[in-house]
Short mmCIF file of C-alpha atoms in Angstrom, two decimals:
data_model
loop_
_atom_site.label_atom_id
_atom_site.label_comp_id
_atom_site.label_asym_id
_atom_site.label_seq_id
_atom_site.Cartn_x
_atom_site.Cartn_y
_atom_site.Cartn_z
CA MET I 7 -9.83 28.33 -21.70
CA ILE I 8 -12.06 31.04 -20.29
CA LYS I 9 -15.77 30.66 -21.06
CA LEU I 10 -18.23 33.52 -21.01
CA ILE I 11 -21.94 32.71 -21.14
CA LYS I 12 -23.82 35.81 -22.29
CA GLY I 13 -27.41 36.79 -21.59
CA ALA I 14 -28.88 33.59 -20.12
CA LYS I 15 -31.80 33.43 -17.71
CA ILE I 16 -30.17 32.22 -14.51
CA TYR I 17 -31.80 29.69 -12.22
CA ALA I 18 -29.25 29.29 -9.45
CA PRO I 19 -31.59 27.33 -8.80
CA GLU I 20 -33.56 30.38 -7.60
CA TYR I 21 -34.30 32.77 -10.44
CA ARG I 22 -31.65 35.51 -10.67
CA GLY I 23 -32.66 37.26 -13.89
CA VAL I 24 -30.74 37.61 -17.14
CA LYS I 25 -27.01 37.70 -16.49
CA ASP I 26 -23.57 36.86 -17.84
CA VAL I 27 -21.57 34.07 -16.22
CA LEU I 28 -17.79 33.80 -16.38
CA LEU I 29 -16.10 30.42 -16.03
CA ILE I 30 -12.36 30.28 -15.42
CA GLY I 31 -10.84 26.84 -15.18
CA ASN I 32 -13.17 24.66 -13.14
CA LYS I 33 -14.81 27.48 -11.16
CA ILE I 34 -17.51 30.09 -11.62
CA ALA I 35 -15.53 33.34 -11.47
CA ALA I 36 -18.31 35.91 -11.84
CA LEU I 37 -22.06 36.35 -12.20
CA GLU I 38 -22.93 39.87 -13.33
CA GLU I 39 -25.46 41.89 -15.31
CA SER I 40 -22.85 42.35 -18.03
CA ILE I 41 -19.30 41.05 -18.40
CA ASN I 42 -17.10 42.32 -21.23
CA LEU I 43 -13.59 40.91 -21.38
CA GLY I 44 -12.37 42.25 -24.70
CA GLU I 45 -9.13 40.86 -26.10
CA ILE I 46 -6.77 39.18 -23.65
CA PRO I 47 -3.37 38.54 -25.27
CA GLY I 48 -2.45 34.87 -25.24
CA VAL I 49 -5.74 33.79 -23.65
CA GLU I 50 -8.52 32.04 -25.54
CA VAL I 51 -12.00 33.17 -24.57
CA LYS I 52 -15.00 31.17 -25.74
CA VAL I 53 -18.22 33.17 -25.78
CA ILE I 54 -21.42 31.12 -25.49
CA ASP I 55 -24.70 32.72 -26.53
CA GLY I 56 -27.16 32.23 -23.69
CA SER I 57 -30.04 34.16 -25.22
CA SER I 58 -33.28 32.15 -25.29
CA LYS I 59 -31.63 29.77 -22.83
CA LEU I 60 -31.99 28.91 -19.15
CA LEU I 61 -28.74 28.37 -17.24
CA VAL I 62 -29.01 25.93 -14.35
CA PRO I 63 -26.53 24.09 -12.12
CA GLY I 64 -25.20 20.78 -13.42
CA PHE I 65 -27.46 17.91 -12.41
CA ILE I 66 -26.54 15.61 -9.52
CA ASP I 67 -27.60 11.98 -9.77
CA GLY I 68 -27.19 10.47 -6.32
CA HIS I 69 -27.89 6.83 -7.18
CA VAL I 70 -26.23 5.32 -10.26
CA HIS I 71 -25.06 1.76 -10.85
CA ILE I 72 -21.93 2.88 -12.67
CA LEU I 73 -20.58 -0.71 -12.72
CA GLY I 74 -23.88 -2.03 -13.98
CA GLY I 75 -26.37 -3.93 -11.89
CA GLY I 76 -28.98 -6.61 -12.24
CA GLY I 77 -28.36 -10.34 -12.36
CA GLU I 78 -31.73 -11.23 -10.86
CA GLY I 79 -32.46 -13.37 -13.93
CA GLY I 80 -29.08 -15.11 -14.03
CA PHE I 81 -25.66 -14.15 -15.34
CA LYS I 82 -26.89 -13.06 -18.75
CA THR I 83 -29.06 -10.37 -17.13
CA ARG I 84 -26.13 -8.46 -15.60
CA THR I 85 -26.39 -4.94 -16.98
CA PRO I 86 -23.23 -3.39 -18.49
CA GLU I 87 -21.06 -0.61 -17.06
CA ILE I 88 -22.17 2.93 -17.78
CA THR I 89 -20.35 5.13 -20.31
CA LEU I 90 -19.47 8.80 -19.97
CA SER I 91 -21.97 10.00 -22.59
CA ASP I 92 -24.76 7.92 -20.97
CA ILE I 93 -24.34 10.37 -18.11
CA THR I 94 -23.62 13.70 -19.79
CA LYS I 95 -26.46 13.38 -22.32
CA GLY I 96 -28.78 13.63 -19.33
CA GLY I 97 -27.17 16.90 -18.18
CA VAL I 98 -25.60 15.12 -15.23
CA THR I 99 -22.21 16.42 -14.10
CA THR I 100 -21.99 14.63 -10.73
CA VAL I 101 -22.85 11.01 -9.94
CA VAL I 102 -22.83 8.89 -6.81
CA GLY I 103 -22.04 5.28 -7.68
CA CYS I 104 -23.43 2.33 -5.77
CA LEU I 105 -23.69 -1.43 -5.77
CA GLY I 106 -27.02 -3.22 -5.56
CA THR I 107 -28.27 -6.79 -5.29
CA ASP I 108 -24.92 -8.18 -6.39
CA GLY I 109 -22.15 -7.10 -4.03
CA LEU I 110 -20.03 -10.15 -4.80
CA SER I 111 -19.17 -10.32 -8.48
CA ARG I 112 -19.30 -6.50 -8.46
CA ASN I 113 -17.25 -5.25 -5.54
CA MET I 114 -16.14 -2.08 -3.80
CA VAL I 115 -12.66 -2.00 -5.36
CA SER I 116 -14.19 -2.16 -8.84
CA LEU I 117 -16.74 0.51 -7.90
CA LEU I 118 -14.03 2.86 -6.69
CA ALA I 119 -11.93 2.22 -9.81
CA LYS I 120 -14.90 2.92 -12.10
CA ALA I 121 -15.64 6.16 -10.24
CA LYS I 122 -12.03 7.27 -10.63
CA GLY I 123 -12.16 6.42 -14.32
CA LEU I 124 -15.27 8.52 -14.91
CA GLU I 125 -13.64 11.37 -13.00
CA GLU I 126 -10.61 11.18 -15.27
CA GLU I 127 -12.94 11.30 -18.29
CA GLY I 128 -14.44 14.57 -17.08
CA ILE I 129 -17.26 14.37 -14.53
CA ASN I 130 -17.49 14.48 -10.73
CA THR I 131 -17.92 11.17 -8.93
CA PHE I 132 -18.53 9.85 -5.42
CA ILE I 133 -19.55 6.44 -4.11
CA TYR I 134 -21.47 4.70 -1.34
CA THR I 135 -19.80 1.87 0.55
CA GLY I 136 -21.70 -1.40 0.81
CA SER I 137 -24.55 -2.99 -1.13
CA TYR I 138 -27.94 -4.58 -0.39
CA LYS I 139 -26.44 -6.93 2.19
CA VAL I 140 -26.04 -6.30 5.92
CA PRO I 141 -23.40 -6.51 7.37
CA VAL I 142 -22.08 -4.38 4.54
CA THR I 143 -18.88 -5.21 2.69
CA THR I 144 -16.54 -2.23 2.74
CA LEU I 145 -13.12 -1.31 1.34
CA THR I 146 -11.27 -1.14 4.67
CA GLY I 147 -13.41 -3.58 6.63
CA ASP I 148 -15.17 -0.81 8.55
CA VAL I 149 -17.78 1.79 7.57
CA MET I 150 -16.20 4.57 9.62
CA LYS I 151 -12.74 3.85 8.21
CA ASP I 152 -14.11 4.02 4.65
CA LEU I 153 -15.67 7.41 5.33
CA ILE I 154 -12.57 8.79 7.01
CA ALA I 155 -9.86 7.33 4.78
CA ILE I 156 -11.39 7.29 1.29
CA ASP I 157 -12.27 10.67 -0.20
CA LYS I 158 -14.88 9.39 -2.64
CA VAL I 159 -16.92 7.52 -0.02
CA ILE I 160 -19.68 9.84 1.25
CA GLY I 161 -22.11 7.38 2.81
CA VAL I 162 -23.42 3.82 2.94
CA GLY I 163 -25.73 2.09 0.49
CA GLU I 164 -27.80 1.03 -1.11
CA VAL I 165 -28.88 -1.10 1.84
CA ALA I 166 -32.02 -3.12 1.12
CA ILE I 167 -34.98 -3.41 3.48
CA SER I 168 -38.56 -4.55 2.95
CA ASP I 169 -37.47 -6.53 -0.10
CA HIS I 170 -37.35 -10.24 -0.88
CA ARG I 171 -33.81 -9.69 -2.23
CA SER I 172 -32.53 -8.12 0.99
CA SER I 173 -30.49 -9.98 3.63
CA GLN I 174 -33.48 -9.50 5.97
CA PRO I 175 -31.55 -7.33 8.46
CA GLU I 176 -32.89 -6.89 11.98
CA TYR I 177 -33.70 -3.56 13.59
CA GLU I 178 -30.47 -3.64 15.63
CA ASP I 179 -28.40 -4.25 12.48
CA ILE I 180 -29.73 -1.12 10.80
CA LYS I 181 -29.45 0.94 13.98
CA LYS I 182 -25.78 0.07 14.49
CA LEU I 183 -24.94 0.56 10.81
CA THR I 184 -26.55 3.99 10.84
CA ALA I 185 -24.74 4.96 14.04
CA ASP I 186 -21.39 4.06 12.46
CA ALA I 187 -22.25 6.00 9.31
CA ARG I 188 -23.24 9.03 11.37
CA VAL I 189 -20.04 9.11 13.41
CA GLY I 190 -17.92 8.44 10.33
CA GLY I 191 -19.61 11.36 8.61
CA ILE I 192 -19.07 13.65 11.58
CA LEU I 193 -15.37 12.78 11.80
CA SER I 194 -14.77 13.15 8.06
CA GLY I 195 -16.97 16.19 7.42
CA LYS I 196 -19.14 14.15 5.04
CA ALA I 197 -22.85 13.38 4.92
CA GLY I 198 -22.42 9.86 6.30
CA ILE I 199 -25.89 9.21 5.01
CA VAL I 200 -27.43 5.73 4.67
CA ASN I 201 -29.08 5.24 1.30
CA MET I 202 -31.92 2.77 1.93
CA HIS I 203 -33.38 0.68 -0.89
CA LEU I 204 -37.10 0.10 -0.30
CA GLY I 205 -38.88 -2.87 -1.79
CA ASP I 206 -42.55 -3.88 -1.74
CA GLY I 207 -42.44 -5.42 1.74
CA LYS I 208 -45.22 -4.71 4.23
CA ASP I 209 -42.86 -3.24 6.86
CA MET I 210 -41.93 -0.39 4.48
CA ILE I 211 -39.91 2.19 6.48
CA ASN I 212 -40.96 1.13 9.98
CA TYR I 213 -37.31 0.59 10.94
CA LEU I 214 -36.48 4.19 10.13
CA PHE I 215 -39.34 5.59 12.18
CA ASP I 216 -38.42 3.28 15.08
CA ILE I 217 -34.75 4.30 15.04
CA VAL I 218 -35.57 8.00 15.05
CA GLN I 219 -38.14 7.58 17.84
CA ASN I 220 -35.96 5.36 20.05
CA THR I 221 -32.46 6.77 19.53
CA GLU I 222 -30.76 10.14 19.07
CA ILE I 223 -30.30 9.51 15.32
CA PRO I 224 -32.27 12.07 13.25
CA PHE I 225 -34.48 11.45 10.22
CA THR I 226 -31.92 13.18 8.02
CA GLN I 227 -29.35 10.40 8.55
CA PHE I 228 -31.31 8.32 6.04
CA LEU I 229 -32.10 8.82 2.39
CA PRO I 230 -34.73 6.20 1.53
CA THR I 231 -35.02 5.66 -2.20
CA HIS I 232 -37.57 4.08 -4.57
CA MET I 233 -40.21 5.69 -2.35
CA ASN I 234 -42.56 5.96 -5.32
CA ARG I 235 -42.49 2.20 -5.87
CA ASN I 236 -46.16 1.70 -4.89
CA PRO I 237 -49.04 3.80 -3.54
CA HIS I 238 -48.67 2.64 0.08
CA LEU I 239 -44.94 3.37 0.21
CA PHE I 240 -45.54 6.74 -1.43
CA GLU I 241 -47.98 7.72 1.33
CA GLU I 242 -45.30 6.76 3.86
CA ALA I 243 -42.87 8.97 1.95
CA ILE I 244 -45.16 11.96 2.51
CA ARG I 245 -45.48 11.14 6.21
CA TYR I 246 -41.72 10.67 6.57
CA ALA I 247 -40.85 13.90 4.74
CA LYS I 248 -43.38 15.96 6.70
CA ALA I 249 -41.87 14.59 9.92
CA GLY I 250 -38.49 15.97 8.87
CA GLY I 251 -36.89 13.31 6.69
CA HIS I 252 -35.58 13.36 3.14
CA VAL I 253 -37.19 11.17 0.48
CA ASP I 254 -35.93 10.12 -2.92
CA PHE I 255 -38.01 9.20 -5.96
CA THR I 256 -36.68 7.00 -8.75
CA THR I 257 -37.05 8.28 -12.30
CA SER I 258 -36.13 5.17 -14.32
CA SER I 259 -39.28 3.25 -14.98
CA VAL I 260 -41.52 1.77 -17.67
CA PRO I 261 -45.21 2.46 -18.37
CA SER I 262 -46.23 -1.00 -17.15
CA PHE I 263 -44.88 -0.13 -13.69
CA TRP I 264 -47.11 2.96 -13.59
CA GLU I 265 -50.06 0.80 -14.59
CA ASP I 266 -49.25 -1.55 -11.69
CA GLY I 267 -49.31 1.26 -9.14
CA GLU I 268 -45.88 2.87 -9.18
CA VAL I 269 -46.19 6.64 -8.73
CA ARG I 270 -44.36 8.37 -11.56
CA ALA I 271 -41.63 10.66 -10.14
CA SER I 272 -43.04 13.80 -11.75
CA LYS I 273 -46.47 13.10 -10.24
CA ALA I 274 -44.90 12.21 -6.90
CA LEU I 275 -43.26 15.63 -6.78
CA LYS I 276 -46.52 17.41 -7.51
CA ARG I 277 -48.46 15.42 -4.92
CA CYS I 278 -45.78 15.95 -2.25
CA LEU I 279 -45.86 19.70 -2.73
CA GLU I 280 -49.66 19.71 -2.60
CA ALA I 281 -49.45 17.74 0.67
CA GLY I 282 -47.18 20.35 2.22
CA VAL I 283 -43.83 18.57 1.96
CA PRO I 284 -40.99 21.14 1.88
CA ILE I 285 -39.31 21.07 -1.53
CA GLU I 286 -35.91 20.87 0.20
CA HIS I 287 -36.81 17.40 1.50
CA ILE I 288 -37.24 15.86 -1.97
CA THR I 289 -34.69 14.47 -4.43
CA PHE I 290 -34.83 12.52 -7.69
CA THR I 291 -32.29 9.87 -8.68
CA SER I 292 -32.25 7.79 -11.83
CA ASP I 293 -31.12 4.35 -10.61
CA GLY I 294 -29.23 4.58 -13.89
CA GLN I 295 -27.73 1.41 -15.38
CA GLY I 296 -29.45 -0.58 -12.70
CA SER I 297 -31.85 -3.29 -13.71
CA LEU I 298 -35.60 -2.83 -13.77
CA PRO I 299 -36.56 -6.42 -12.94
CA MET I 300 -40.11 -7.62 -13.16
CA PHE I 301 -41.48 -10.41 -10.95
CA ASP I 302 -44.78 -12.26 -10.89
CA GLU I 303 -47.02 -12.72 -7.86
CA ASN I 304 -44.79 -15.63 -6.73
CA LYS I 305 -41.66 -13.43 -6.82
CA GLN I 306 -40.43 -15.23 -9.94
CA PHE I 307 -38.36 -13.19 -12.39
CA THR I 308 -40.23 -12.43 -15.63
CA GLY I 309 -38.21 -9.77 -17.46
CA LEU I 310 -35.68 -6.98 -17.31
CA GLN I 311 -35.00 -3.47 -18.57
CA VAL I 312 -32.16 -1.05 -17.81
CA GLY I 313 -32.42 2.25 -15.95
CA LYS I 314 -31.28 5.42 -17.74
CA VAL I 315 -29.57 8.49 -16.30
CA THR I 316 -31.36 10.52 -18.99
CA SER I 317 -34.64 9.79 -17.16
CA LEU I 318 -33.54 12.12 -14.35
CA PHE I 319 -34.14 15.41 -16.12
CA GLU I 320 -36.95 13.96 -18.24
CA GLU I 321 -39.02 13.56 -15.07
CA VAL I 322 -38.13 17.07 -13.90
CA LYS I 323 -39.22 18.37 -17.30
CA GLN I 324 -42.41 16.30 -17.10
CA ALA I 325 -43.15 17.81 -13.67
CA VAL I 326 -42.90 21.31 -15.16
CA LEU I 327 -44.63 20.79 -18.49
CA SER I 328 -47.33 18.29 -17.50
CA GLU I 329 -47.79 18.67 -13.74
CA ASN I 330 -47.43 22.49 -13.59
CA VAL I 331 -44.71 22.40 -10.92
CA GLN I 332 -42.78 25.67 -10.83
CA PHE I 333 -39.49 25.31 -12.68
CA GLU I 334 -37.56 26.84 -9.78
CA ASP I 335 -38.90 24.12 -7.46
CA ALA I 336 -38.56 21.24 -9.89
CA ILE I 337 -34.92 21.90 -10.73
CA LYS I 338 -33.96 21.87 -7.04
CA VAL I 339 -34.59 18.14 -6.71
CA ILE I 340 -31.56 17.38 -8.93
CA THR I 341 -29.32 20.33 -8.03
CA ALA I 342 -29.34 22.21 -4.72
CA ASN I 343 -31.25 19.57 -2.72
CA PRO I 344 -28.91 16.61 -3.32
CA ALA I 345 -25.89 18.89 -2.94
CA GLU I 346 -27.13 19.96 0.48
CA ILE I 347 -28.28 16.53 1.65
CA LEU I 348 -25.09 14.80 0.50
CA LYS I 349 -22.82 17.68 1.60
CA LEU I 350 -21.27 18.10 -1.85
CA LYS I 351 -19.34 21.32 -1.44
CA GLY I 352 -19.31 23.67 -4.41
CA LYS I 353 -22.10 21.76 -6.15
CA GLY I 354 -25.76 22.40 -6.92
CA ARG I 355 -25.69 26.19 -7.32
CA ILE I 356 -24.64 28.92 -9.72
CA ALA I 357 -22.64 31.34 -7.62
CA LYS I 358 -19.18 32.85 -7.56
CA GLY I 359 -16.65 30.33 -6.32
CA TYR I 360 -18.83 27.31 -7.02
CA ASP I 361 -17.74 24.59 -9.42
CA ALA I 362 -18.13 25.22 -13.13
CA ASP I 363 -20.80 22.55 -13.58
CA VAL I 364 -23.67 24.09 -15.54
CA VAL I 365 -26.35 23.20 -18.09
CA LEU I 366 -27.96 25.41 -20.73
CA LEU I 367 -31.56 24.54 -21.58
CA ASP I 368 -33.69 25.72 -24.47
CA GLU I 369 -36.24 28.11 -23.04
CA LYS I 370 -39.12 26.83 -25.18
CA ASP I 371 -39.01 23.08 -24.71
CA LEU I 372 -36.41 22.68 -21.91
CA SER I 373 -34.24 20.46 -24.10
CA ILE I 374 -30.59 20.16 -23.12
CA ASP I 375 -28.39 22.37 -25.27
CA THR I 376 -25.00 22.58 -23.53
CA VAL I 377 -23.44 20.68 -20.63
CA ILE I 378 -20.27 21.90 -18.94
CA ALA I 379 -18.60 19.73 -16.29
CA LYS I 380 -15.58 20.94 -14.34
CA GLY I 381 -15.31 23.81 -16.81
CA ARG I 382 -15.16 21.55 -19.87
CA ILE I 383 -17.83 21.45 -22.57
CA MET I 384 -19.21 17.91 -22.71
CA ILE I 385 -22.34 18.60 -24.79
CA GLU I 386 -22.67 21.56 -27.18
CA GLU I 387 -25.83 22.43 -29.11
CA GLY I 388 -27.18 19.01 -28.24
CA GLN I 389 -24.18 17.14 -29.62
CA VAL I 390 -21.74 15.06 -27.58
CA GLN I 391 -18.28 16.66 -27.63
CA VAL I 392 -16.43 14.34 -25.25
CA LEU I 393 -16.72 10.56 -25.41
CA GLY I 394 -15.54 8.07 -22.85
CA THR I 395 -12.31 6.19 -23.44
CA PHE I 396 -13.97 3.16 -25.02
CA GLU I 397 -16.97 4.80 -26.69
#
């Protein structure tokens, strides 16, 4: 089916004015002031009214526990696998799956299989190799081999540092892991990025600064996440980003975390921009379907909630509506920025030849109206059109 979106305000993510967008198959075929196809014998053309709508690239969520996560409170606290509509209801058309604390009962083969299943159901998927633990457990037994041999593997992660749940890796462990990821990325034409999980530990991101200062590895080889976890780590995020690195803020949270000092992602974005951090150095990820464990002062588990992919755009919307961040800037942190940082070709922009992953938003309240992934309508007028196999 050919789809023609008429008269939408285009944020590509830069503002392009009111235009028509033609989707043919899984690609954007044209972006023009006016496109009129007329009748095409034997071809179905679906016309979508884009008036009073903003058209943006499909959202990219670069950190999702698609297999589920958790387990910090025992077996009963393992969070369930994610479903297709859990993702698409948040406007997300591309996810990067990862393991977390538990890299044993949830493993790389299962992660790859889940990613392939979600792809078959209609969205774009990639994965990180490894989990919290160092040395990382991979599919082939080697980080570089995973990057070179397995299409869906684009980097390593999430590797935990400065966290009581980490394997307490040494500086040399992280340096060698990052070097392997870098070379594997170079040889495979992928990002080869190392997604670093940051906990509340006092060392914060000292390892990353030390590696950049004492080796030839650049800041951009890392993507440290959860950098809004506490005020001290957030200040380090600003320092790291201004020095040339990329920083990622987690959108899944609960109000009690904000009360305890976590910097809400929408506020983190505003404060970074005010501090002079280039917008291109900032991303949001949801930590979707991961656990949100709570611990007391003795590091004892006290409770658990589950991260939501839908929080991703909610925090972007909050940044615009409550923090007065320009929409064009805010939308970049879940579209063009992750596409560039993770080297996801054809993603993150509305342009001829790019993938037909787009989202229509209501102009008044920025609610999600329509989600199209790989040229297929997943959400239409706010209603789910495509469910996962077991939904």
